[in-house]
mmCIF file of C-alpha atoms in Angstrom:
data_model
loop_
_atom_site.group_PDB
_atom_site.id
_atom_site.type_symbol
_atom_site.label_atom_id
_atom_site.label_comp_id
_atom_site.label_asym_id
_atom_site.label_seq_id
_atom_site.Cartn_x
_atom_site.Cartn_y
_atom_site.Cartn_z
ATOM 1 C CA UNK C 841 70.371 139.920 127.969
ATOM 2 C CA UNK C 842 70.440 136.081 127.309
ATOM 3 C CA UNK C 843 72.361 133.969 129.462
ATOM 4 C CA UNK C 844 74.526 131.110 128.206
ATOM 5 C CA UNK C 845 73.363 127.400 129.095
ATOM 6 C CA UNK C 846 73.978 124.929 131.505
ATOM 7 C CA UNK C 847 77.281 123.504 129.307
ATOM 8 C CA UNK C 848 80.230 124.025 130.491
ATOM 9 C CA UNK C 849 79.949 125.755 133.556
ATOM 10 C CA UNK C 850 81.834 123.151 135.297
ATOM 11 C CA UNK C 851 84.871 122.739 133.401
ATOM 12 C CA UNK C 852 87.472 121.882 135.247
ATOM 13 C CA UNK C 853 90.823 122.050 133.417
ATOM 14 C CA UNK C 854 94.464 120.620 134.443
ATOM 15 C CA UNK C 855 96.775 123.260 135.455
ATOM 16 C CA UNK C 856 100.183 123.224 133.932
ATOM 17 C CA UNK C 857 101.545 122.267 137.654
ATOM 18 C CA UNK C 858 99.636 119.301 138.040
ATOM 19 C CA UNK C 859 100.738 118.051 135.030
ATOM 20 C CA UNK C 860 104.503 118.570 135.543
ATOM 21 C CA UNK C 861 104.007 116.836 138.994
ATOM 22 C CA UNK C 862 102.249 113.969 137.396
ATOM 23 C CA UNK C 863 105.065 113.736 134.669
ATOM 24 C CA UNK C 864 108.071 113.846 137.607
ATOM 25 C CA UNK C 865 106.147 111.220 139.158
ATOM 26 C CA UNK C 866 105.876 108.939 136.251
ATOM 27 C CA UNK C 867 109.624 109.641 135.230
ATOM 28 C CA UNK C 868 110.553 108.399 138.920
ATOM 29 C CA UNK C 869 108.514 105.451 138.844
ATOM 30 C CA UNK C 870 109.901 104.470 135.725
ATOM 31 C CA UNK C 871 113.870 105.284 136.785
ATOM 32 C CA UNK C 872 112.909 102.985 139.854
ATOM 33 C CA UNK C 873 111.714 100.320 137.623
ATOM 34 C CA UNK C 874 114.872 100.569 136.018
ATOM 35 C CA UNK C 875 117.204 100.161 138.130
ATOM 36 C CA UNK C 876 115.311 97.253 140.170
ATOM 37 C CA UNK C 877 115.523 95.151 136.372
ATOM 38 C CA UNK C 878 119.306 96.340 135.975
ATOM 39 C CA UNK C 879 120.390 96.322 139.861
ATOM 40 C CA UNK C 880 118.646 93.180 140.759
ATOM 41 C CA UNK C 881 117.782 92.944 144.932
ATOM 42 C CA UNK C 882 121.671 93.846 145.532
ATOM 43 C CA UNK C 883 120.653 97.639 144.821
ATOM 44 C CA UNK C 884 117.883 98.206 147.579
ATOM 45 C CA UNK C 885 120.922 99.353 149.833
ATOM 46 C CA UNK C 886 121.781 102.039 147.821
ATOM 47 C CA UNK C 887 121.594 105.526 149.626
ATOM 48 C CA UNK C 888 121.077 107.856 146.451
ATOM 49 C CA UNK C 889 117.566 105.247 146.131
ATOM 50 C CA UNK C 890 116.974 106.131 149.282
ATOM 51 C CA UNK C 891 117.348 109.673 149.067
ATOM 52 C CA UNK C 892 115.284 109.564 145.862
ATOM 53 C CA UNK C 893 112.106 107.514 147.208
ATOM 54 C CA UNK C 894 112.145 110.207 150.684
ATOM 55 C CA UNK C 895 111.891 113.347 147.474
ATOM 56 C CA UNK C 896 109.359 111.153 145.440
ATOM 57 C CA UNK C 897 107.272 110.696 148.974
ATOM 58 C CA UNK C 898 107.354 114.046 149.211
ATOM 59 C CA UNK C 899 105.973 115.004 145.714
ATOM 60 C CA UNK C 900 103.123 112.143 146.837
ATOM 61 C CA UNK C 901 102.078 113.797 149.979
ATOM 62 C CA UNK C 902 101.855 117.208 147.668
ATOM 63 C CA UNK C 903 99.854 115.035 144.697
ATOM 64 C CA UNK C 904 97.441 113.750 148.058
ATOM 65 C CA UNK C 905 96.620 116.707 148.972
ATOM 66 C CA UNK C 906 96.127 118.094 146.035
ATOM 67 C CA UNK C 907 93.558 115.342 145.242
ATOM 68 C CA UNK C 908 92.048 115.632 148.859
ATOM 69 C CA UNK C 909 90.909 119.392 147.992
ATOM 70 C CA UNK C 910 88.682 117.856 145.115
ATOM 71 C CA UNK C 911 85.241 117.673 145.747
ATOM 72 C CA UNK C 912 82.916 115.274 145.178
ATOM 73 C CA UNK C 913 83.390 112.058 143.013
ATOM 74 C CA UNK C 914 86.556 113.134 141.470
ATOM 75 C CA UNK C 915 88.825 112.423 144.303
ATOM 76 C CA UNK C 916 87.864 108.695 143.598
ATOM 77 C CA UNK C 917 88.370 108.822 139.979
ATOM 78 C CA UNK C 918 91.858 108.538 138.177
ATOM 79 C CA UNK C 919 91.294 110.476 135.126
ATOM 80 C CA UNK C 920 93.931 109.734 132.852
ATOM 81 C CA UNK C 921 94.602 111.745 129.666
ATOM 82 C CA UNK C 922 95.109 109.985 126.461
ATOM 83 C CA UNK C 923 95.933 112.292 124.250
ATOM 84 C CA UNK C 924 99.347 112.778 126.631
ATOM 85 C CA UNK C 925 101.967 111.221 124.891
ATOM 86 C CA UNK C 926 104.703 109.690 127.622
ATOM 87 C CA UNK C 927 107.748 109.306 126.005
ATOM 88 C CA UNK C 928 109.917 105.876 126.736
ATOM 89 C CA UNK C 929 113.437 105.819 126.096
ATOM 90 C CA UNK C 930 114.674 102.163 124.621
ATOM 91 C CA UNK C 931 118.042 101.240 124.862
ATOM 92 C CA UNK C 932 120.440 101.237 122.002
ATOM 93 C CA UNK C 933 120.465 96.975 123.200
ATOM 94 C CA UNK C 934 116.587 97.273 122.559
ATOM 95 C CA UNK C 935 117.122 98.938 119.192
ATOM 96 C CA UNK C 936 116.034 96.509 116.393
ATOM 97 C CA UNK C 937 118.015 98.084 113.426
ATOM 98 C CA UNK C 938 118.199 94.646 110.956
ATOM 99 C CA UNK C 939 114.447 93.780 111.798
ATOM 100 C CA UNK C 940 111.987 94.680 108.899
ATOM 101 C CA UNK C 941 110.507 97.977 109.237
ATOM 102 C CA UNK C 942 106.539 98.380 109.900
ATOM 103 C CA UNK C 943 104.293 100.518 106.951
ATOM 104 C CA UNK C 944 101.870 102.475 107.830
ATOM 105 C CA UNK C 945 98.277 101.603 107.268
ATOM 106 C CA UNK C 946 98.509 103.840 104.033
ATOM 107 C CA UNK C 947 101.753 103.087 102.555
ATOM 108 C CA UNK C 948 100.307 98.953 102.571
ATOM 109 C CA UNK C 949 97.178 99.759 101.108
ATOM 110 C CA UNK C 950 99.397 101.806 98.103
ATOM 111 C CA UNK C 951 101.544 99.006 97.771
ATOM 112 C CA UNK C 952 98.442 96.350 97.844
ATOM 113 C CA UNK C 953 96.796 98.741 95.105
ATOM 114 C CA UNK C 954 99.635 99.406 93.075
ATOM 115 C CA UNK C 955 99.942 95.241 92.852
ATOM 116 C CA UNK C 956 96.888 94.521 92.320
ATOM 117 C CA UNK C 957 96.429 97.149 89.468
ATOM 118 C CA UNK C 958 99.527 95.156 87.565
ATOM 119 C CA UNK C 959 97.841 92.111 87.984
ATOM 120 C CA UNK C 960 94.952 93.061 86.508
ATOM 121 C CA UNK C 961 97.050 95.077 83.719
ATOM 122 C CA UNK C 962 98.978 91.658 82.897
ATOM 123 C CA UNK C 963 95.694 89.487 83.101
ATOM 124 C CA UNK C 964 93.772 91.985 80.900
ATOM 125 C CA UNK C 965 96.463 91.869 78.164
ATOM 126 C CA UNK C 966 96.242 88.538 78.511
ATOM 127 C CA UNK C 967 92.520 88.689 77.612
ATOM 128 C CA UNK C 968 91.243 86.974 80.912
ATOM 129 C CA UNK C 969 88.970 89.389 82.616
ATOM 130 C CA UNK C 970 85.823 90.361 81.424
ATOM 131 C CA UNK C 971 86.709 93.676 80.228
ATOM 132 C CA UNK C 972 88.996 92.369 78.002
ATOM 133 C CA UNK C 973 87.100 89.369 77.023
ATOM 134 C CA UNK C 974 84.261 92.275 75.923
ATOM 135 C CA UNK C 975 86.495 94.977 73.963
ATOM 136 C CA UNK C 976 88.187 91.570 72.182
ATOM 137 C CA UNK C 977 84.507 90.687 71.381
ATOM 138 C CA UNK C 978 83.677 94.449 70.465
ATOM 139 C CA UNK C 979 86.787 94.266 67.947
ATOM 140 C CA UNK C 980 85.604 91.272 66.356
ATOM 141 C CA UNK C 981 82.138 92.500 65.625
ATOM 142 C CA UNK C 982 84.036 96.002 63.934
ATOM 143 C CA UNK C 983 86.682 93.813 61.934
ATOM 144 C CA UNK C 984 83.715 91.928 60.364
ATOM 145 C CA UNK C 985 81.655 95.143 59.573
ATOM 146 C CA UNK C 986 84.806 96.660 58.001
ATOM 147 C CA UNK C 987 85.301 93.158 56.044
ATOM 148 C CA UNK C 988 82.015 93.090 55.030
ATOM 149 C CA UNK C 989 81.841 96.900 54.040
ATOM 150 C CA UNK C 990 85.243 96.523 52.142
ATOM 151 C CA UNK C 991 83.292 93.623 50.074
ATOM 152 C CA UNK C 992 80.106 96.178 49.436
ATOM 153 C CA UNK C 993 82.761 98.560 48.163
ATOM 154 C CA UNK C 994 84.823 96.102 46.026
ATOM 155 C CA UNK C 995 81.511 94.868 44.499
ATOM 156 C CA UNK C 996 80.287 98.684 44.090
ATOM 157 C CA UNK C 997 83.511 99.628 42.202
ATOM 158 C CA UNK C 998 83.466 96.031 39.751
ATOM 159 C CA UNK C 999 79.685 97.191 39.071
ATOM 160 C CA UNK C 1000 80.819 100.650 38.237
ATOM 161 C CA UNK C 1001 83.538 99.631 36.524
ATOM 162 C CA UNK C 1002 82.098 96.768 34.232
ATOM 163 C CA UNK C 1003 78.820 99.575 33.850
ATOM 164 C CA UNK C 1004 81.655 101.887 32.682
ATOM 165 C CA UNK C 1005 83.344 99.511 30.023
ATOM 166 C CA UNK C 1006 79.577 98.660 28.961
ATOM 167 C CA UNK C 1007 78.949 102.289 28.714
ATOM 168 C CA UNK C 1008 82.133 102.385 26.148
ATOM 169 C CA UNK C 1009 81.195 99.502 24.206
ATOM 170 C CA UNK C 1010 77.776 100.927 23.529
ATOM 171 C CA UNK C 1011 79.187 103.909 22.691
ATOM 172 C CA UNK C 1012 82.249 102.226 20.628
ATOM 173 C CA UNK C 1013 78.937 99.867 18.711
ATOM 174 C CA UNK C 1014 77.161 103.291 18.374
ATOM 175 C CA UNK C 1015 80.432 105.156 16.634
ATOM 176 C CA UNK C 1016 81.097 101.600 14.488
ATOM 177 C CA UNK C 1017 77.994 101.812 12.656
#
């Protein structure tokens, strides 16, 4: 039997605990930033704060010693995920409703396109760019080469024509005599 490689043996992953602990954190420290903006230094008295920093302490000590049961290096590093989306709420005072709305990175480059394929439509009818400039010279060169084969057959058909009536007045001389 083969055995697998070295890779990946030491994979640690996040279990879904951690991660709900990490999220309750952040969703306390952001309340708490809240309410010191919106309560001002008045608030600090306030004994549901209190009561809320003593539960948040508690979830800390658990998150500690959590961390302390880590070995090695990782205990010193904060690993942060970024593929974790954390969610911000904005108040409806926040909201910019009347402010133009952002494109995307795609729907700009179809709009920049889109313009800049009528410009060139309007500037090629206009017989400006160099495409144009070459299919009006291309049309030139055919309307003289139809002119001048138009000509060949005009003088074709006068030959044939006065050969014809030549043909008859031999033939009317010939008859005559």
């Amino acid at each position: 039997g083969r055995k697998g490689g070295h890779k990946g043996r030491a994979r640690q992953y996040t279990s879904p605990e951690e991660i709900d602990a990490q999220l309750q954190a952040e969703k306390q420290k952001a309340r708490e930033e809240e309410e010191q903006e919106d309560g001002g230094e008045g608030a600090t008295g306030d004994p549901k704060k209190d009561k809320k920093s003593l539960d948040s302490d508690e979830s800390d000590e658990d998150d500690e010693d959590y961390q302390q049961k880590r070995k090695g290096v990782e205990g010193l590093i904060d690993i942060e995920n970024p593929n974790r989306v954390i969610q911000t709420t904005k108040k409806v005072t926040q909201l910019d409703l009347d402010g133009p709305k952002e494109l995307s990175r795609r729907e700009r480059e179809e709009i920049e396109k889109q313009k800049a394929k009528e410009r060139y439509m309007k500037m090629h009818l206009a017989g400006k760019t160099e495409q144009a400039k070459a299919d009006l010279a291309r049309l030139a060169i055919i309307r003289k080469q139809r002119e001048e084969a138009a000509r060949k057959k005009e003088e074709e058909r006068k030959a044939k024509d006065e050969a014809a009536m030549a043909g008859k007045r031999l033939q009317s001389l010939s008859l005559n005599k």
